[in-house]
CSV table of C-alpha atoms in Angstrom, one decimal:
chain,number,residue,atom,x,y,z
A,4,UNK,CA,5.7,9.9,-18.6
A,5,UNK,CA,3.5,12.8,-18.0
A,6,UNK,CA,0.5,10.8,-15.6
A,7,UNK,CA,3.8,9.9,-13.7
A,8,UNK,CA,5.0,13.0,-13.3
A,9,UNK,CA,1.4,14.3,-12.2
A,10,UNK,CA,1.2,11.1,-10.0
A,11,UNK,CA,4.7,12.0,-8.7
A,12,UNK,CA,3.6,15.5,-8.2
A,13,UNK,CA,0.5,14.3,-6.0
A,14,UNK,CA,2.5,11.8,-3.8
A,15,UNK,CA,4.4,15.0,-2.7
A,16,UNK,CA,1.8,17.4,-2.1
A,17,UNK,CA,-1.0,14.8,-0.3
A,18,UNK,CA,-0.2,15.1,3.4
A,19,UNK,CA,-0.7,18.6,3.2
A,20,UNK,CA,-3.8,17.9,3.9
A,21,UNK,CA,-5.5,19.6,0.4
A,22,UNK,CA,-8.3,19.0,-1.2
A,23,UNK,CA,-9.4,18.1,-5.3
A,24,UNK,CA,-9.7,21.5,-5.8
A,25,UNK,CA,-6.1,22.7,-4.6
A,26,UNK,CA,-4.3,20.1,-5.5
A,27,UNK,CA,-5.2,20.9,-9.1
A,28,UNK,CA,-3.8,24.7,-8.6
A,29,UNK,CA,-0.5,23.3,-7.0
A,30,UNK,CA,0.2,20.3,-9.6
A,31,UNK,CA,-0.6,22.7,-12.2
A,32,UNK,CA,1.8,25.7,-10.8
A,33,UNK,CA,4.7,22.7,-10.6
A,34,UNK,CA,4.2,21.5,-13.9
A,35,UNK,CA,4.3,25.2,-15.3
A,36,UNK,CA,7.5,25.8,-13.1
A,37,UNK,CA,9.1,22.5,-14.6
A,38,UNK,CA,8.2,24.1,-18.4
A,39,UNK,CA,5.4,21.1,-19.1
A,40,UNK,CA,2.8,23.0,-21.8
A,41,UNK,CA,-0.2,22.1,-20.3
A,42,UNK,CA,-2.7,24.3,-19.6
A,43,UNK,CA,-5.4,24.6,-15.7
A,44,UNK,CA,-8.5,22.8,-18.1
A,45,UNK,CA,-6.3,19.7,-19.3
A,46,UNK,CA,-4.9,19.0,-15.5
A,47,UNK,CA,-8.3,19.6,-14.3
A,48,UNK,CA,-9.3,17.2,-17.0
A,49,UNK,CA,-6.6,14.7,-15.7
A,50,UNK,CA,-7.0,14.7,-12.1
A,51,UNK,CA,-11.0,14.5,-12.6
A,52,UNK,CA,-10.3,11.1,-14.3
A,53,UNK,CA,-8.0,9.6,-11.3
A,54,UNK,CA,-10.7,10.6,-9.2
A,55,UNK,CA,-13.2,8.9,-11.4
A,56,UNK,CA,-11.0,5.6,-11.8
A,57,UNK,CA,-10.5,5.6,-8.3
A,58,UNK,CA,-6.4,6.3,-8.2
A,59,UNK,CA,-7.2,9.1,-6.0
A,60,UNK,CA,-9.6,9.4,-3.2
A,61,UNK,CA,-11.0,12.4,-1.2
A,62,UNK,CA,-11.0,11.8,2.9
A,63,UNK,CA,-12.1,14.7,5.2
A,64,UNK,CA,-8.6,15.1,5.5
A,65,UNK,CA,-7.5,15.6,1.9
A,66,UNK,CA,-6.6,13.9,-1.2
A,67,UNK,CA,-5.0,10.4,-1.0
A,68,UNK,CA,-2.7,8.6,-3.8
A,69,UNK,CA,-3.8,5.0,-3.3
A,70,UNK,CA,-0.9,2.2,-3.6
A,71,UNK,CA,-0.9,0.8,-6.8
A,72,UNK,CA,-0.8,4.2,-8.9
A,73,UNK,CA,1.5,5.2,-6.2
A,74,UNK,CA,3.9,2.0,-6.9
A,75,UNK,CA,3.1,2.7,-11.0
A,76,UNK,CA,4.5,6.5,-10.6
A,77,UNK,CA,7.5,5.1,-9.1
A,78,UNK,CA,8.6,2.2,-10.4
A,79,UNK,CA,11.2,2.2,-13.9
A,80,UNK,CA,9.4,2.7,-17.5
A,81,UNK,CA,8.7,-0.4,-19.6
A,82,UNK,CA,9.2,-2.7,-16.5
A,83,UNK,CA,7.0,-5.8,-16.0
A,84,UNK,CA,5.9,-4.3,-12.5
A,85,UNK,CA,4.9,-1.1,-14.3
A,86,UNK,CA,2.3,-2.9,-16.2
A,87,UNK,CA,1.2,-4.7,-13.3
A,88,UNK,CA,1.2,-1.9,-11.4
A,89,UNK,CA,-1.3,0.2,-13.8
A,90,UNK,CA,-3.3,-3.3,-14.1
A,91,UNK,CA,-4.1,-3.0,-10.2
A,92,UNK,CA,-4.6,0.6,-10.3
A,93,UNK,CA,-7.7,0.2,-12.5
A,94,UNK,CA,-9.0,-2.9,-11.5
A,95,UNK,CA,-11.8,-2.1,-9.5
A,96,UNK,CA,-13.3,-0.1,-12.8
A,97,UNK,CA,-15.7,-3.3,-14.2
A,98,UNK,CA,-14.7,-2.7,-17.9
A,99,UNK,CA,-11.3,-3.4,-17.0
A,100,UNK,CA,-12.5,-6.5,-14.8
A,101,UNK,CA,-14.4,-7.8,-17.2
A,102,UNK,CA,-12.0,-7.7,-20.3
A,103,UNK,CA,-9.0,-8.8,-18.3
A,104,UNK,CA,-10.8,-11.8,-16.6
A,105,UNK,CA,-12.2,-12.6,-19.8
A,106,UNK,CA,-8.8,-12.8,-21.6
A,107,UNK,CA,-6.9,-14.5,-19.2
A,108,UNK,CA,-8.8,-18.1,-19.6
A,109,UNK,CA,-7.4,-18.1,-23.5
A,110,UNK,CA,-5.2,-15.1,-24.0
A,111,UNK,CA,-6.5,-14.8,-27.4
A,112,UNK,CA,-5.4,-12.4,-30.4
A,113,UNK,CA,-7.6,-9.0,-30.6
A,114,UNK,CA,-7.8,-6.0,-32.7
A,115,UNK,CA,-7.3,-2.7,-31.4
A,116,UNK,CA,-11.0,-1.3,-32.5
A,117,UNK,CA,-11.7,-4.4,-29.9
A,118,UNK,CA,-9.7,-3.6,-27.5
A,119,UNK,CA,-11.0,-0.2,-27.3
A,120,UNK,CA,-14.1,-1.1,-27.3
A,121,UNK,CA,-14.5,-3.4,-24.3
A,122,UNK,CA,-11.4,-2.3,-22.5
A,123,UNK,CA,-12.1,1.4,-22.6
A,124,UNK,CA,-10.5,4.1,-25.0
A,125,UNK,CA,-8.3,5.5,-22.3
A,126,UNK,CA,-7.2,2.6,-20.7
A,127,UNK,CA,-6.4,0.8,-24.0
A,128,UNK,CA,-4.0,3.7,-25.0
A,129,UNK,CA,-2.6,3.8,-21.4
A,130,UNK,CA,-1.9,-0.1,-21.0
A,131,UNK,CA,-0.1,0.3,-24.7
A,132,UNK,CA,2.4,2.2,-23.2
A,133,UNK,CA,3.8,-0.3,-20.8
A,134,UNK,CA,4.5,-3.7,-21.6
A,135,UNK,CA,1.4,-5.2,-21.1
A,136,UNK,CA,0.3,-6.4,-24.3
A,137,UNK,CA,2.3,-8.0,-27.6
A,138,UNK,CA,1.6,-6.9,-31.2
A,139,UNK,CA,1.3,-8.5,-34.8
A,140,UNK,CA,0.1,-6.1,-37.5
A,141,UNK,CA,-2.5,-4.2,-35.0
A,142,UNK,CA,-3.8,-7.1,-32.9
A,143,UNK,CA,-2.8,-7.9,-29.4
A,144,UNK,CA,-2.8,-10.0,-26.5
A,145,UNK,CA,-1.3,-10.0,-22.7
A,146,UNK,CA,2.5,-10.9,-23.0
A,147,UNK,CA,2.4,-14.7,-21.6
A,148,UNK,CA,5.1,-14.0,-19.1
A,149,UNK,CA,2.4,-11.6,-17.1
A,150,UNK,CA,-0.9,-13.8,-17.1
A,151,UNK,CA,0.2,-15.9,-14.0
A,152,UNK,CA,0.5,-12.3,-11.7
A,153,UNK,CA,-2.3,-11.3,-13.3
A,154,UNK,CA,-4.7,-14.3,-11.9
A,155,UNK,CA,-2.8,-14.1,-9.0
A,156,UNK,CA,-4.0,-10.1,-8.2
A,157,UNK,CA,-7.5,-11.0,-10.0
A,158,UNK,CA,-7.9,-13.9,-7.4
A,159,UNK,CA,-7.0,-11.7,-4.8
A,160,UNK,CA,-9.5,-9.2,-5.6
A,161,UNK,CA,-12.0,-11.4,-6.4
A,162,UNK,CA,-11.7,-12.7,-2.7
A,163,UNK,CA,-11.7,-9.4,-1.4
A,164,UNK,CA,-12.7,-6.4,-3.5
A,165,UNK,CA,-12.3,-3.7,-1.0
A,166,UNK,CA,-8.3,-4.5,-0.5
A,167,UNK,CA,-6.0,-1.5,-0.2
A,168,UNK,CA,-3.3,-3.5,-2.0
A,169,UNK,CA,-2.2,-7.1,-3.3
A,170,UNK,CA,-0.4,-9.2,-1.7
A,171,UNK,CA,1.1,-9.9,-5.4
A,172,UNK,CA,1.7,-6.4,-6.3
A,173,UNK,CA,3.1,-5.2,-2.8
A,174,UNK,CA,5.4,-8.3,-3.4
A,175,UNK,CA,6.9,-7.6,-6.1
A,176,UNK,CA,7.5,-4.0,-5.6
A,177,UNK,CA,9.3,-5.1,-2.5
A,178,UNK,CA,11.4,-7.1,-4.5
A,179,UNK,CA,12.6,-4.7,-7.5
A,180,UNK,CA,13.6,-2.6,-3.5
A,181,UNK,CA,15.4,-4.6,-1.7
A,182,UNK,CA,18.2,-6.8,-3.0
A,183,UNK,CA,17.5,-9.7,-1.5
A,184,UNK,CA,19.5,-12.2,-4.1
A,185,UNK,CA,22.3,-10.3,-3.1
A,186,UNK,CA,23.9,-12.9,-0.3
A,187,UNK,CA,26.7,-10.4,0.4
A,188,UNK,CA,24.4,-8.5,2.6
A,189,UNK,CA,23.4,-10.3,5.8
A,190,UNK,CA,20.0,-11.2,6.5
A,191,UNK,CA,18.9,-11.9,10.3
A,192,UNK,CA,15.7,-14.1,11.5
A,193,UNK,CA,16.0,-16.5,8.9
A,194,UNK,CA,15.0,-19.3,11.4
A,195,UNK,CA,11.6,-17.5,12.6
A,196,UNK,CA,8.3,-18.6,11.5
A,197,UNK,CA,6.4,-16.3,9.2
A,198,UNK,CA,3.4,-14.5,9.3
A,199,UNK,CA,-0.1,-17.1,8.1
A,200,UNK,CA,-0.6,-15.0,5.0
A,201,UNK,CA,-3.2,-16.6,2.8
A,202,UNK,CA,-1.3,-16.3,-0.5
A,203,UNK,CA,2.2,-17.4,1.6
A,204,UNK,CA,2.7,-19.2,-1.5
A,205,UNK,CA,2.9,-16.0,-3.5
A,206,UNK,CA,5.6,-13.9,-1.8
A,207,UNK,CA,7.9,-16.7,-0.8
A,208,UNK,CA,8.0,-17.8,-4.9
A,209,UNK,CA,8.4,-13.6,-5.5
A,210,UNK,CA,10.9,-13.4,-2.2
A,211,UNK,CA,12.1,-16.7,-1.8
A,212,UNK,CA,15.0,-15.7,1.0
A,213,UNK,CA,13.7,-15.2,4.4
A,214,UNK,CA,14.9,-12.7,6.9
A,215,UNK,CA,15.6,-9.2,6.8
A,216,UNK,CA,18.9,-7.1,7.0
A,217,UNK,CA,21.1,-6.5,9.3
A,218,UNK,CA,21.4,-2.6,8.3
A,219,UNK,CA,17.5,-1.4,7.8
A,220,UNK,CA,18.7,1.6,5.4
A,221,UNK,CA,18.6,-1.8,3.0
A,222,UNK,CA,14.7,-0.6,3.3
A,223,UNK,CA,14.8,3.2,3.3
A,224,UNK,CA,12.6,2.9,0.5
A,225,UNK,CA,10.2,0.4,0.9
A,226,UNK,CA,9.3,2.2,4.3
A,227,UNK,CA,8.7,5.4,3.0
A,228,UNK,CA,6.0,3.3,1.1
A,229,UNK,CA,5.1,1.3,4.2
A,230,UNK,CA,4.0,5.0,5.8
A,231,UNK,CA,2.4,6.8,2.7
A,232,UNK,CA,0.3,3.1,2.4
A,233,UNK,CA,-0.7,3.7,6.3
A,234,UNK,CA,-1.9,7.0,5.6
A,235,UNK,CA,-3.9,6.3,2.9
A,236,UNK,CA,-5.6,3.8,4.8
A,237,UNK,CA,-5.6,5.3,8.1
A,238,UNK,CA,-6.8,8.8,6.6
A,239,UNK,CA,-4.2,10.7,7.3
A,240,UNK,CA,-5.2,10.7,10.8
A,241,UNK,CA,-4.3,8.7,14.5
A,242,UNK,CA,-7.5,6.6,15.0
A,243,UNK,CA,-7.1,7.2,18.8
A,244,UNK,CA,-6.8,10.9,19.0
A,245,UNK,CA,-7.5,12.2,15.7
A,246,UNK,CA,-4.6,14.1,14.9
A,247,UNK,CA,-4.1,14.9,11.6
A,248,UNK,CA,-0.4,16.4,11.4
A,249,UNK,CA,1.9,14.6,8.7
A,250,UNK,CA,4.9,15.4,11.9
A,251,UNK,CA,3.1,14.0,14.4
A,252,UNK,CA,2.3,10.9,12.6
A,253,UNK,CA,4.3,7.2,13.1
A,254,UNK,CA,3.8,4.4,10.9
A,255,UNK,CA,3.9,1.8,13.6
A,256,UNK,CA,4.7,-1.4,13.2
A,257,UNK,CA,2.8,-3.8,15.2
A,258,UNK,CA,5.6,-6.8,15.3
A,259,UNK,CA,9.0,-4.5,15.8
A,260,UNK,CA,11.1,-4.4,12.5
A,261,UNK,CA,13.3,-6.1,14.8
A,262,UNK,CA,11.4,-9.4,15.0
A,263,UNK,CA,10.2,-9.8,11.3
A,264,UNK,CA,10.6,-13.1,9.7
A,265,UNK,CA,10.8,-11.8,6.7
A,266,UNK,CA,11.0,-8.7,4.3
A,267,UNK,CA,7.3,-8.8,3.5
A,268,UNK,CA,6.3,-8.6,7.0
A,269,UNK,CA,8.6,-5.4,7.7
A,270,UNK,CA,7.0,-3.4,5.1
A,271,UNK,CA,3.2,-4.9,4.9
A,272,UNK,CA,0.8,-2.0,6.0
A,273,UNK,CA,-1.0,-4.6,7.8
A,274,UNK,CA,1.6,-4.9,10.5
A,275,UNK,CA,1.0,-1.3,11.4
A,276,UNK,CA,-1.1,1.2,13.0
A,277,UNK,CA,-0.9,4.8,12.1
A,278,UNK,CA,-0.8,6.5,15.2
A,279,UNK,CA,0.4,10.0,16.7
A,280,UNK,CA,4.0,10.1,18.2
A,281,UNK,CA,2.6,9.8,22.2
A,282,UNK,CA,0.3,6.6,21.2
A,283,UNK,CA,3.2,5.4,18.9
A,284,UNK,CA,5.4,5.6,22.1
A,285,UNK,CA,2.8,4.0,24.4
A,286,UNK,CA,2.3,1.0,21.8
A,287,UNK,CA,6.0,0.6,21.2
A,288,UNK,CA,6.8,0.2,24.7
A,289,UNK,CA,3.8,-2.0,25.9
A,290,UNK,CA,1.7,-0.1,27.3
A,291,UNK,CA,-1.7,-0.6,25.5
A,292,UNK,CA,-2.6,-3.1,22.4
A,293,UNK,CA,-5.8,-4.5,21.3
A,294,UNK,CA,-7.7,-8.1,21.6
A,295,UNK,CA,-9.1,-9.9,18.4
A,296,UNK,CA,-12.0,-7.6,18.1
A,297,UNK,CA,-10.2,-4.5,17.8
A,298,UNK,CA,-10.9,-3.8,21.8
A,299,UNK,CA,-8.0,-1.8,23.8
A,300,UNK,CA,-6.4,-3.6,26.6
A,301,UNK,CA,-4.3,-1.2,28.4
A,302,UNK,CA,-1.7,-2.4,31.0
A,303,UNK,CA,-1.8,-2.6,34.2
A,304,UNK,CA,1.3,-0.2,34.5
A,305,UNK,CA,-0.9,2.0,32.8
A,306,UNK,CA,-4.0,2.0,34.8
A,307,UNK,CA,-1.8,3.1,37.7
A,308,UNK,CA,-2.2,6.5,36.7
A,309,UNK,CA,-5.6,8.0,37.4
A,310,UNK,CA,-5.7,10.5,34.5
A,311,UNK,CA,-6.1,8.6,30.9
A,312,UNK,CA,-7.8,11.3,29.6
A,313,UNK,CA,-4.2,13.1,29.8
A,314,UNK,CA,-3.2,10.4,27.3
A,315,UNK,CA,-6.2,11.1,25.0
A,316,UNK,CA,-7.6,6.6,25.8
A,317,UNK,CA,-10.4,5.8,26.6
A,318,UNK,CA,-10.9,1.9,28.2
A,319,UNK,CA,-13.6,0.9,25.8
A,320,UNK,CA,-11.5,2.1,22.9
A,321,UNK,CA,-12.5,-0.1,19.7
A,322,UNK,CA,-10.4,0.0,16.3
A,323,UNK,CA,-13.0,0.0,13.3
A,324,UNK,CA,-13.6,-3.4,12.5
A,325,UNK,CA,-12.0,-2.4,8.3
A,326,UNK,CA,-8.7,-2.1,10.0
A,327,UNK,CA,-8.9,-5.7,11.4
A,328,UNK,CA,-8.0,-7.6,8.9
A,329,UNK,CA,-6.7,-11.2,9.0
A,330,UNK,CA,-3.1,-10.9,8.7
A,331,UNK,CA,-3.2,-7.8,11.3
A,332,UNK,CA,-5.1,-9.8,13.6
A,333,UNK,CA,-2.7,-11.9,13.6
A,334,UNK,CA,0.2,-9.6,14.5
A,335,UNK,CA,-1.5,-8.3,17.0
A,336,UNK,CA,-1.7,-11.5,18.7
A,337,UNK,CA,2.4,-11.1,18.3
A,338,UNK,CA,2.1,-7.6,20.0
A,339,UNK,CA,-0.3,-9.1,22.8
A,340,UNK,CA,2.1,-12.1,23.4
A,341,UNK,CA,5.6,-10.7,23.2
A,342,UNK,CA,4.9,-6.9,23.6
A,343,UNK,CA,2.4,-6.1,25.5
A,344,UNK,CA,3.1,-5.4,29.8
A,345,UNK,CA,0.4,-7.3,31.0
A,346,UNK,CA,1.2,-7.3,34.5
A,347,UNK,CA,3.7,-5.8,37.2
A,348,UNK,CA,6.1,-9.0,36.7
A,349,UNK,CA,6.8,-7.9,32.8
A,350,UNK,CA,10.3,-6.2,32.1
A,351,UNK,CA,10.0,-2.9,31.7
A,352,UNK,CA,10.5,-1.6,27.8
């Protein structure tokens, strides 16, 4: 309870831009104020190891809470997506790899000095507090129900070691949101195609009904996520103009809310752009949007005006080839073909 009270705690205080150094003074001065008896060494101590597991990372714009610890801090104690949630948070620390990848072929009964062992002291005594593991007289092994979302996130990883978040992961936390087995509330865009994801598979057998709602406060959570996941890969930052202020910021999806296909699409940070409240508008309404190689096109509505430097473009404009992943390549084809004013003859927006 207390990591997720620090996680909490850091969540709040990240897009004020601080660094390691005075985000330890502020989460400190909060605990103190909310009577927790822990002194400046042991946060210190605390936040040092989320910066050494990577569940925190340092940008030139601050500290950063990445996804999964995010989704852990948030989500309700001794829940199956709690344990999943911590699993993903440390899986890119190879101990943790290793032992888990290792345990899944058989799942076999260990002992704690084992487990402590390979997995790592502090992770072992972390993971015992969720429901990860089952017990009988001080030996353990991964509750059965969890192993198949465990391979699932592994395999994902595996393919793809550098990913913000799991498809698997994001998934599910979507689905303890959003109550989508609910049938009393109306769902639109049922009929649309969805989104090519690679693991399709995965979210349609974790979010089986397609759509979205009618009213989008249905997702007032999951889209608070969908922007703190866009700043944490976007660096706090619009990768056009540079601005770096949280107020000036828009998590912008690239397919409309509007047209989704389905829950997962509305809230997946790859069907967005983090971008500053005049680029959002410009991007929105049609004005720009970007081939397969990250390249700006700008519209010819655009180019009318003499002075893009007013609007902080610049034609040869290229989004950093880690933002163009598969599935937002993809939705910016949507953007290109459904969005985008390509010529004089388009609608206005």
């Amino acid at each position: 309870m207390l990591l997720k009270k620090l996680l909490n705690i850091l969540d709040s205080i990240e897009l004020q831009g601080i660094d390691l150094h005075d985000a330890k003074i502020q989460v400190y001065e909060i605990l103190t104020n909310d009577y927790y008896s822990l002194s400046y060494q042991e946060v210190c101590r605390i936040l040092d190891f989320l910066k050494e597991y990577s569940l925190i990372h340092e940008t030139i714009h601050g500290i950063d809470l990445n996804p999964a610890p995010t989704i852990y801090a948030k989500c309700n104690q001794n829940s199956d997506l709690e344990a999943l949630a911590l699993f993903e948070s440390f899986i890119n620390n190879e101990n943790c790899f290793t032992f888990f990848k290792k345990q899944l072929k058989k799942n076999e009964w260990i002992t704690k000095d084992f487990m402590e062992s390979k997995l790592d002291y502090n992770l072992f005594h972390l993971f015992i507090q969720t429901t990860m593991f089952e017990t009988e007289n001080e030996i353990y092994r991964i509750r059965p129900v969890l192993l198949d979302q465990l391979h699932s996130i592994m395999v994902e990883y595996s393919e793809n070691p550098k990913l913000l978040i799991s498809i698997t992961l994001e998934a599910l936390y979507t689905s303890a949101i959003v109550r989508h087995e609910d049938m009393r509330i109306d769902y639109k865009n049922t009929h649309l195609p969805m989104t090519k994801y690679k693991h399709l598979s995965t979210i349609l057998s974790i979010i089986p009904r397609k759509g979205i709602p009618h009213d989008r406060d249905e997702t007032k959570a999951l889209q608070t996520f969908y922007k703190d996941t866009l700043f944490n890969e976007f660096e706090h930052a619009c990768p056009l103009c540079g601005i770096q202020i949280p107020h000036m910021l828009i998590a912008s999806h690239i397919k409309p809310f509007r047209d989704c296909a389905h829950i997962f699409e509305a809230i997946d940070h790859n069907n967005g752009l983090l971008l500053c409240r005049n680029h959002d508008y410009l991007f929105d309404q049609g004005y720009f949007t970007f081939d397969q190689q990250g390249y700006i096109i700008l519209s010819q509505k655009l180019l009318k005006y003499d002075n893009l430097d007013a609007y902080v473009i610049k034609k040869n404009y290229k989004l950093p080839s880690s933002y163009l992943t598969d599935e937002r390549l993809q939705f910016l084809d949507y953007h290109r073909k459904h969005i985008f004013i390509d010529s004089d003859s388009h609608k206005d927006k």
